[in-house]
Coordinates of C-alpha atoms in Angstrom, one line a residue:
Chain O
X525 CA 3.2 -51.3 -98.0
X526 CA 2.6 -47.7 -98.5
X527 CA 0.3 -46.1 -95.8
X528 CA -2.9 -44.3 -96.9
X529 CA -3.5 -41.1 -95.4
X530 CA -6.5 -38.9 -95.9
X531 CA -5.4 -35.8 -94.5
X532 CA -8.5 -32.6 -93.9
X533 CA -6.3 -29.9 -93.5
X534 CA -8.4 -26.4 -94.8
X535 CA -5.2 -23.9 -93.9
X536 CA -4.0 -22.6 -97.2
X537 CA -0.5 -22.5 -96.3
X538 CA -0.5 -25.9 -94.6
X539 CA -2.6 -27.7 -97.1
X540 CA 0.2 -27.2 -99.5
X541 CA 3.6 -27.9 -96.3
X542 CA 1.7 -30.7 -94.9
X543 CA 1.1 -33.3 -97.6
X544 CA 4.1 -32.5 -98.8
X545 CA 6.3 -33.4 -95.7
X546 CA 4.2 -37.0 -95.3
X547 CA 4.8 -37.8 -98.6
X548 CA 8.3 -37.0 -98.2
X549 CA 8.1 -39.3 -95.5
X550 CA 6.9 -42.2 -97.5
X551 CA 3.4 -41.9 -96.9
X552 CA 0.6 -41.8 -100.1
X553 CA -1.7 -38.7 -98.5
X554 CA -4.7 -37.2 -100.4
X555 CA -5.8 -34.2 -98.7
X556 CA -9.2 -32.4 -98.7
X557 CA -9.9 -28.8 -97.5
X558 CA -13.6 -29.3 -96.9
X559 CA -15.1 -31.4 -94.3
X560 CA -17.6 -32.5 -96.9
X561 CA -15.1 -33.9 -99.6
X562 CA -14.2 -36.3 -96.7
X563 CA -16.9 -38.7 -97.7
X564 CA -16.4 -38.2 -100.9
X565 CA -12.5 -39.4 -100.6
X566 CA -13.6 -42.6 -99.0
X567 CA -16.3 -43.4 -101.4
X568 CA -13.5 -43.7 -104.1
X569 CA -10.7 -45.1 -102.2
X570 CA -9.5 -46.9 -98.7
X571 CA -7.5 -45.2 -96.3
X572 CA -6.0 -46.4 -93.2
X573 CA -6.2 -42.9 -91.4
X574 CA -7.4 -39.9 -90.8
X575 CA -6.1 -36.9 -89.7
X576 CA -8.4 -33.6 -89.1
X577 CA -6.8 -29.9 -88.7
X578 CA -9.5 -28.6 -86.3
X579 CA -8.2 -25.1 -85.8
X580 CA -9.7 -22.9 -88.5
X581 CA -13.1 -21.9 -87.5
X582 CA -15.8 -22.4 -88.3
X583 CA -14.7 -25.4 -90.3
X584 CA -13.9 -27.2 -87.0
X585 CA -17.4 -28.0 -86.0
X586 CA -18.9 -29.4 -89.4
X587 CA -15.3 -31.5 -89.4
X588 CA -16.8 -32.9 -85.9
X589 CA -20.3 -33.6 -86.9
X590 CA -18.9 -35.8 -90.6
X591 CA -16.5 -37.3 -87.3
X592 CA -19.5 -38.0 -85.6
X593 CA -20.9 -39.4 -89.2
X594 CA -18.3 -41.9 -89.8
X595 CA -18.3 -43.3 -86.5
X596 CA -21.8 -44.0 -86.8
X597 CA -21.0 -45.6 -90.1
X598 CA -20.5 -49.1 -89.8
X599 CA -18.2 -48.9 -93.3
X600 CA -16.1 -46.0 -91.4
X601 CA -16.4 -46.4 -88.3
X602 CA -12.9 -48.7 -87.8
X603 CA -10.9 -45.9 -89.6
X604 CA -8.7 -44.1 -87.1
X605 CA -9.4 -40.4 -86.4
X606 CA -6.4 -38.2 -85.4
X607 CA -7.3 -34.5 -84.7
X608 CA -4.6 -31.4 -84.5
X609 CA -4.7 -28.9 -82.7
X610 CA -2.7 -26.2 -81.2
X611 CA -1.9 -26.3 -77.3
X612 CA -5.1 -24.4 -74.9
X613 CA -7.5 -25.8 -76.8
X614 CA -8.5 -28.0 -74.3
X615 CA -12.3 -27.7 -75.0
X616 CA -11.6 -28.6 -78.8
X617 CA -10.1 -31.9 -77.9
X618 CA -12.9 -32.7 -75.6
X619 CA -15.2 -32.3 -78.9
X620 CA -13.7 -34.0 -80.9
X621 CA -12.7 -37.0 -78.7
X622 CA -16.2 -36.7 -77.8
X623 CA -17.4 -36.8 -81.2
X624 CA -15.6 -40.1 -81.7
X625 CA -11.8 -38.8 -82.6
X626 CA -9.4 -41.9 -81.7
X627 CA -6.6 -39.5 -81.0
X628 CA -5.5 -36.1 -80.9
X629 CA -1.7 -34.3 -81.6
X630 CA -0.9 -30.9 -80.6
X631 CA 0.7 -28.6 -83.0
X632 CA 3.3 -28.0 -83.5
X633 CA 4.8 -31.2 -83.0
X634 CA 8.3 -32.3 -83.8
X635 CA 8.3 -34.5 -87.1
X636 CA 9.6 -37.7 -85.4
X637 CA 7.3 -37.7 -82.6
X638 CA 4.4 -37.3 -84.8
X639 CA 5.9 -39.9 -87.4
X640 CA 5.9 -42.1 -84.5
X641 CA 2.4 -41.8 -83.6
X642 CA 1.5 -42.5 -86.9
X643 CA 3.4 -45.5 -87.5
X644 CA 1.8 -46.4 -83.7
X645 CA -1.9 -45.9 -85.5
X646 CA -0.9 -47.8 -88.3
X647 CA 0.7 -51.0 -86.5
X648 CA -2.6 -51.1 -83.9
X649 CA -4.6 -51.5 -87.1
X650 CA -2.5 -54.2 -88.3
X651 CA -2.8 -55.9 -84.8
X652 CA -6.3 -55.1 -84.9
X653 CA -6.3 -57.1 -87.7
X654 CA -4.9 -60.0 -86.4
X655 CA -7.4 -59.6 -83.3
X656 CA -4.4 -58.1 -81.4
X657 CA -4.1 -54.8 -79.0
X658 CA -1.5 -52.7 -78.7
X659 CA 0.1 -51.3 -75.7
X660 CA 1.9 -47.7 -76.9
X661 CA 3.5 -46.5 -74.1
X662 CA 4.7 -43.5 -76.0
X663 CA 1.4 -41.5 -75.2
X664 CA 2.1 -41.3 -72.2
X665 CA 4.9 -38.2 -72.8
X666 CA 2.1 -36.8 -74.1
X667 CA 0.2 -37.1 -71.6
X668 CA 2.7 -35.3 -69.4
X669 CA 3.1 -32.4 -71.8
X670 CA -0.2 -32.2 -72.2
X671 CA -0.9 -31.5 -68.4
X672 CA 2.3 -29.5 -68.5
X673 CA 0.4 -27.0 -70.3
X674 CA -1.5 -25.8 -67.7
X675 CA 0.8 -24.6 -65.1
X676 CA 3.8 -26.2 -62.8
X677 CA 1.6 -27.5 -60.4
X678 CA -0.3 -29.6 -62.9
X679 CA 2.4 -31.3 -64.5
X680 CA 1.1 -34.9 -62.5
X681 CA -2.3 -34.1 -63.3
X682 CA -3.2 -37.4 -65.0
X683 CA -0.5 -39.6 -64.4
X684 CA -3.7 -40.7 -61.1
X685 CA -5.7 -40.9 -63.8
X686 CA -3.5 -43.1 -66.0
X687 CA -3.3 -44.9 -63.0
X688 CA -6.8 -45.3 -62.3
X689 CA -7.2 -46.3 -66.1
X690 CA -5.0 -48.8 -65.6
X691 CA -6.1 -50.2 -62.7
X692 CA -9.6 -50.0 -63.2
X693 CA -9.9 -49.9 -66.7
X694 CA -8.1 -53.7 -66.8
X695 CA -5.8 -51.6 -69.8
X696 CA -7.9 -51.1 -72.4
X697 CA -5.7 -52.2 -74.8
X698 CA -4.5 -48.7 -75.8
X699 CA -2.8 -46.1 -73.3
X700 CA -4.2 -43.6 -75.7
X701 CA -7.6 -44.3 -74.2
X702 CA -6.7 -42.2 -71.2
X703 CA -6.6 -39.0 -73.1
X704 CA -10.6 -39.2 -73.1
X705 CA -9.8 -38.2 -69.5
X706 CA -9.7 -35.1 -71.0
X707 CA -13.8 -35.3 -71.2
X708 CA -14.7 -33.7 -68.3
X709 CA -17.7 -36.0 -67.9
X710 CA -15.4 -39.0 -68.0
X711 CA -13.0 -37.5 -66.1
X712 CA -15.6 -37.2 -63.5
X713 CA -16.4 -40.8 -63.6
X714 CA -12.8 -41.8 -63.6
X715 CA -11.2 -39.4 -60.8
X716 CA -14.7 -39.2 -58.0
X717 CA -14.1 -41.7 -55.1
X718 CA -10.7 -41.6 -53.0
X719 CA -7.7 -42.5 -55.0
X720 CA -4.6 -43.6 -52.6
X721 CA -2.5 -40.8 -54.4
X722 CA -4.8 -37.7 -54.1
X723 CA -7.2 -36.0 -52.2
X724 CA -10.9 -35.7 -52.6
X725 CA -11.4 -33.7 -55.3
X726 CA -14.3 -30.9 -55.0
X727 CA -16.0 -31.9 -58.6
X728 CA -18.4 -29.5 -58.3
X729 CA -15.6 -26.8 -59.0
X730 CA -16.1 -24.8 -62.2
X731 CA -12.4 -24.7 -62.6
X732 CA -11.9 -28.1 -63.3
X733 CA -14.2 -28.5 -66.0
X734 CA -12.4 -25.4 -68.2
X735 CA -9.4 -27.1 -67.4
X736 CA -7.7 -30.5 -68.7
X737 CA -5.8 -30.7 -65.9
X738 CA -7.7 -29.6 -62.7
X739 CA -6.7 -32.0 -60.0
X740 CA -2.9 -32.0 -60.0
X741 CA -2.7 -28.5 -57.8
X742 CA -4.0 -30.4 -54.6
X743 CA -1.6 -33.4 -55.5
X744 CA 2.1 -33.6 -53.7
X745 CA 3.9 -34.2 -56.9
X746 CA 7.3 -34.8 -56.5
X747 CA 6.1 -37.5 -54.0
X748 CA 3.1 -38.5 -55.9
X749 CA 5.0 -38.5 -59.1
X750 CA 7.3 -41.3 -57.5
X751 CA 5.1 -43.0 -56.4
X752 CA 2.9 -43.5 -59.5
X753 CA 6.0 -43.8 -61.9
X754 CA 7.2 -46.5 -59.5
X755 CA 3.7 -48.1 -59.5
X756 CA 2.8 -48.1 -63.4
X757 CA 6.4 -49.6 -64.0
X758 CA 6.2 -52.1 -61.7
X759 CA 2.4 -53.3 -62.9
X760 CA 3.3 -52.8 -66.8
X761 CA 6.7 -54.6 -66.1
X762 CA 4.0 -57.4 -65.0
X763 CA 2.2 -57.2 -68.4
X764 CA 5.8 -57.4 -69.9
X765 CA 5.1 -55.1 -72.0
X766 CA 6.8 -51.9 -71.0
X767 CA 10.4 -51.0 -70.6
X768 CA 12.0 -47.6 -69.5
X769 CA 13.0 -46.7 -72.7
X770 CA 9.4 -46.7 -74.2
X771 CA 8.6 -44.2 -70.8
X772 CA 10.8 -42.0 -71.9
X773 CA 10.3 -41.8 -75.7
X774 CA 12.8 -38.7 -75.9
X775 CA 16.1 -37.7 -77.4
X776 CA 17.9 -36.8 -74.4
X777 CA 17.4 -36.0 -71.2
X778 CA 16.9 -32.8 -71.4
X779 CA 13.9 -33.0 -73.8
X780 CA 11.7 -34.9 -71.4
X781 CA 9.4 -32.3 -70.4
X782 CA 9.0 -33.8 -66.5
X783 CA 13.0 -34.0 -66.1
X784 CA 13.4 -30.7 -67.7
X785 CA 11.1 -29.1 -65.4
X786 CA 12.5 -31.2 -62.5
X787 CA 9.2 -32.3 -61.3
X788 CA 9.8 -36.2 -61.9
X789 CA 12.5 -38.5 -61.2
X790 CA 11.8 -40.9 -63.7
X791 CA 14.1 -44.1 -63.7
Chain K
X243 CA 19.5 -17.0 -81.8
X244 CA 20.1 -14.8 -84.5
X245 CA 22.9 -15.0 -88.0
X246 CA 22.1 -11.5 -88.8
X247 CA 22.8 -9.9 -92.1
X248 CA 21.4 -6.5 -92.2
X249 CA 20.1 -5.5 -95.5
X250 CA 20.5 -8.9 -96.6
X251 CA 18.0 -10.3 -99.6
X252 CA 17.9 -13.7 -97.8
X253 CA 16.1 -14.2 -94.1
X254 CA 15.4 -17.2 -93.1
X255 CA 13.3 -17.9 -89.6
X256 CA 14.1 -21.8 -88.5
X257 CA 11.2 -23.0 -85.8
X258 CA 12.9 -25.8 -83.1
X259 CA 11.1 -26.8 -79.8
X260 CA 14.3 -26.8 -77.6
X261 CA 17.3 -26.5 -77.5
X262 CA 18.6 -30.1 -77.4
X263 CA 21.5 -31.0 -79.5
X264 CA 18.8 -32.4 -81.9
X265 CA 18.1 -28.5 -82.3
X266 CA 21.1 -27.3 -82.8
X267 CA 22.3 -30.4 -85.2
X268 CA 19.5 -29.0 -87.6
X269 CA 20.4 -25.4 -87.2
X270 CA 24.0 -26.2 -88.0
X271 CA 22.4 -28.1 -91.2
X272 CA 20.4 -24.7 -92.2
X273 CA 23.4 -22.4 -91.5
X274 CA 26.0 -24.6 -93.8
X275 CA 23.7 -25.1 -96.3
X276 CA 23.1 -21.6 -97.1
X277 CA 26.5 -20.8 -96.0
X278 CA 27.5 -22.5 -98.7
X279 CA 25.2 -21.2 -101.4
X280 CA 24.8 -17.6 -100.3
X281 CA 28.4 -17.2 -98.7
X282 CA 26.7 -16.2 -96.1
X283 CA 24.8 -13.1 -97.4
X284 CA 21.4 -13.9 -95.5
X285 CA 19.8 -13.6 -91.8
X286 CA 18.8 -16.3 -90.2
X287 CA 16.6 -16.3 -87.0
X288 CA 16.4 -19.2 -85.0
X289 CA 13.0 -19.6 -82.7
X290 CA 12.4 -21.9 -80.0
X291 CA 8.8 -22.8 -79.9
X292 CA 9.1 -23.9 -76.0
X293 CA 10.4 -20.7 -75.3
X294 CA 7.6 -18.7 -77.6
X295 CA 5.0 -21.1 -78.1
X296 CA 2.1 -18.0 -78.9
X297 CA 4.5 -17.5 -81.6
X298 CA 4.1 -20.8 -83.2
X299 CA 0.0 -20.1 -83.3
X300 CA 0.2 -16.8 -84.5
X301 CA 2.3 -17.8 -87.9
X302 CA 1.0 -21.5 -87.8
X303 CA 3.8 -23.3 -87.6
X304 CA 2.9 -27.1 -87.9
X305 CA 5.8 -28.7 -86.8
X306 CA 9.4 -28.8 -85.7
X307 CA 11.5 -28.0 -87.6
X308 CA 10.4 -25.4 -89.9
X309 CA 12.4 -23.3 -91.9
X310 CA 10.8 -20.4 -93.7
X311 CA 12.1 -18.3 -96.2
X312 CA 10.9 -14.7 -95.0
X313 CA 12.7 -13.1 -98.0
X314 CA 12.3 -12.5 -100.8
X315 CA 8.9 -12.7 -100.7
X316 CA 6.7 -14.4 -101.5
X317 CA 7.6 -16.1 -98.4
X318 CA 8.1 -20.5 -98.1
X319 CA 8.5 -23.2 -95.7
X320 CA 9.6 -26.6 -95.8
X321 CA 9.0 -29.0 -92.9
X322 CA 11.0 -32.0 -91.3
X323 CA 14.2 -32.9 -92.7
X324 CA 16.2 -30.0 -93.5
X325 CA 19.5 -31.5 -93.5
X326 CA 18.7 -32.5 -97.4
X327 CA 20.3 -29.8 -99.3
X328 CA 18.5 -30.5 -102.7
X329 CA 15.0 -30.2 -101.3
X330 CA 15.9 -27.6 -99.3
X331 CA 17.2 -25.3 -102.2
X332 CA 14.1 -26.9 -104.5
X333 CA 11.5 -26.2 -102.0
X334 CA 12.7 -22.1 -100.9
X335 CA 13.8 -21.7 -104.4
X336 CA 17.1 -20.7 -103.3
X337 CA 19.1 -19.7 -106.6

């Protein structure tokens, strides 16, 4: 069956390269450059996602207030919501998770990676379907690159809060979920109280809430990052549903941005 | 990493994240396909995203790989799999 994209992508030059590539790919994509021919695409036609270029201002806000409309719309509000964005723009993510965005992708991503993620969105909605969840491990490499952005020291910064998810959270369903760590008034919620891997951490310090990543500095990570790997195996290995391989969703070993670094020793 | 033809009426710029041997297989692609078509009358400049990543932002590169024909001008891109000669030549109207 041939996926239905509805891609709001307002960059000239990547209006015309995007489309193009996902059709190569096999995908049928319609793509709008204004927020407000969003609707109107979805009055005349069913989509099973959408994907939302939130980097040319000012578009970016209006494209999170008709993401804030179809949530709120019972008729849209199961459609998935990917947003892209490129790396730093950590307060842009929180926006537009915020405003009800499923997902987000930095740019630029590789091809297969994102191809991936897709394929990940569209096989949770056929789950969904069958009143099924889906566990996608694959995020989490994301989630490491994601706190990778920020510095060295914060290369573990939400593998506790993955953790904590996980624990606390009774997995979701999703590992994606996490990402709304990324909220900094979620991540308050999620990270206050004594975790066994980290110290206290002072919440009340402006640095963390410009930052996605703001509790990994007072974190031993080579340790911690042990430990947790260690931990999140061994409890998703009880689920059943994980295996290494999924973990490490690269092409070599060299690509995975803990190992690469050196930070990790993932097994 | 740079083919370099100076004064050449070809350049291409190729956009990779890394330099894993996924990398280099499509460079290797890029580099006999318009070996073969320009006999090798062109410059081509590979950029590693990891290693540059402002540069990615600054001429909004989407994904990996891109290849972008920088001249002639006006200038192209094509994105993702750049190993298929016929789209390649289609898309950066290459002869």
């Amino acid at each position: 069956m041939e996926r239905k994209i509805l891609l709001l992508e307002p960059d000239k030059q990547l209006a015309a390269e995007f489309p193009l590539w996902l059709r190569g790919e096999g995908y049928d994509v319609t793509n709008v450059v204004e927020p407000e021919k969003v609707l109107a695409a979805l009055r005349v036609a069913s989509f099973d996602c959408l994907i939302i270029d939130i980097d040319l201002e000012p578009l970016a806000e209006i494209s999170l207030k008709f993401v804030r409309r179809l949530k709120a719309d019972r008729r849209y509000s199961g459609l998935p919501i990917t947003v892209l964005t490129y790396r730093g723009a950590g307060r842009k993510i929180a926006s537009a998770l915020e405003s009800g965005a499923d997902n987000f992708v930095f740019k630029p991503f590789e091809c297969d990676t994102f191809l991936q993620r897709i394929e990940s969105i569209f096989k949770e909605l056929d789950l969904r379907g069958q009143g099924k969840k889906l566990l996608d491990l694959s995020y989490i490499d994301y989630l490491i690159q994601v706190s990778g952005d920020s510095g060295k020291d914060d290369l573990l910064a939400l593998f506790p809060v993955v953790f904590r998810l996980l624990i606390a959270e009774k997995i979701k369903g999703i590992i994606g979920d996490p990402v709304c760590v990324l909220i900094d008034r979620r991540a308050r919620e999620l990270i206050s109280g004594r975790h066994p891997f980290i110290e206290d951490v002072p919440l009340n310090d402006g640095h963390f809430q410009d930052r996605m990543c703001g509790v990994a500095a007072r974190i031993d990570t080579e340790e911690i990052g042990k430990a947790l790997w260690d931990y999140i195996h061994t409890f998703l290995n009880l689920v059943g549903t994980l295996t290494s391989d999924i973990l490490m969703n690269g092409d070599g070993e060299g690509d995975h941005p803990q190992r690469r670094k050196g930070k990790v020793q993932l097994r | 990493m740079t083919a370099s033809r100076t004064g050449s009426k070809y350049a291409f710029r190729v956009y990779v994240a890394g330099r894993s041997s996924q990398s280099l297989r499509v460079v290797g692609g890029i580099q006999a396909i318009l070996d073969e078509v320009l006999q090798g009358m062109y410059a081509l400049e590979v950029i590693d995203i990891q290693e540059n990543p402002q540069v990615a932002e600054d001429e909004g590169i989407l994904a990996t790989p891109t290849l972008c024909r920088a001249r002639p001008l006006p200038a192209t891109r094509i994105i993702g799999d750049l190993n298929d000669r016929k789209k390649v030549l289609k898309i950066l109207e290459i002869r």
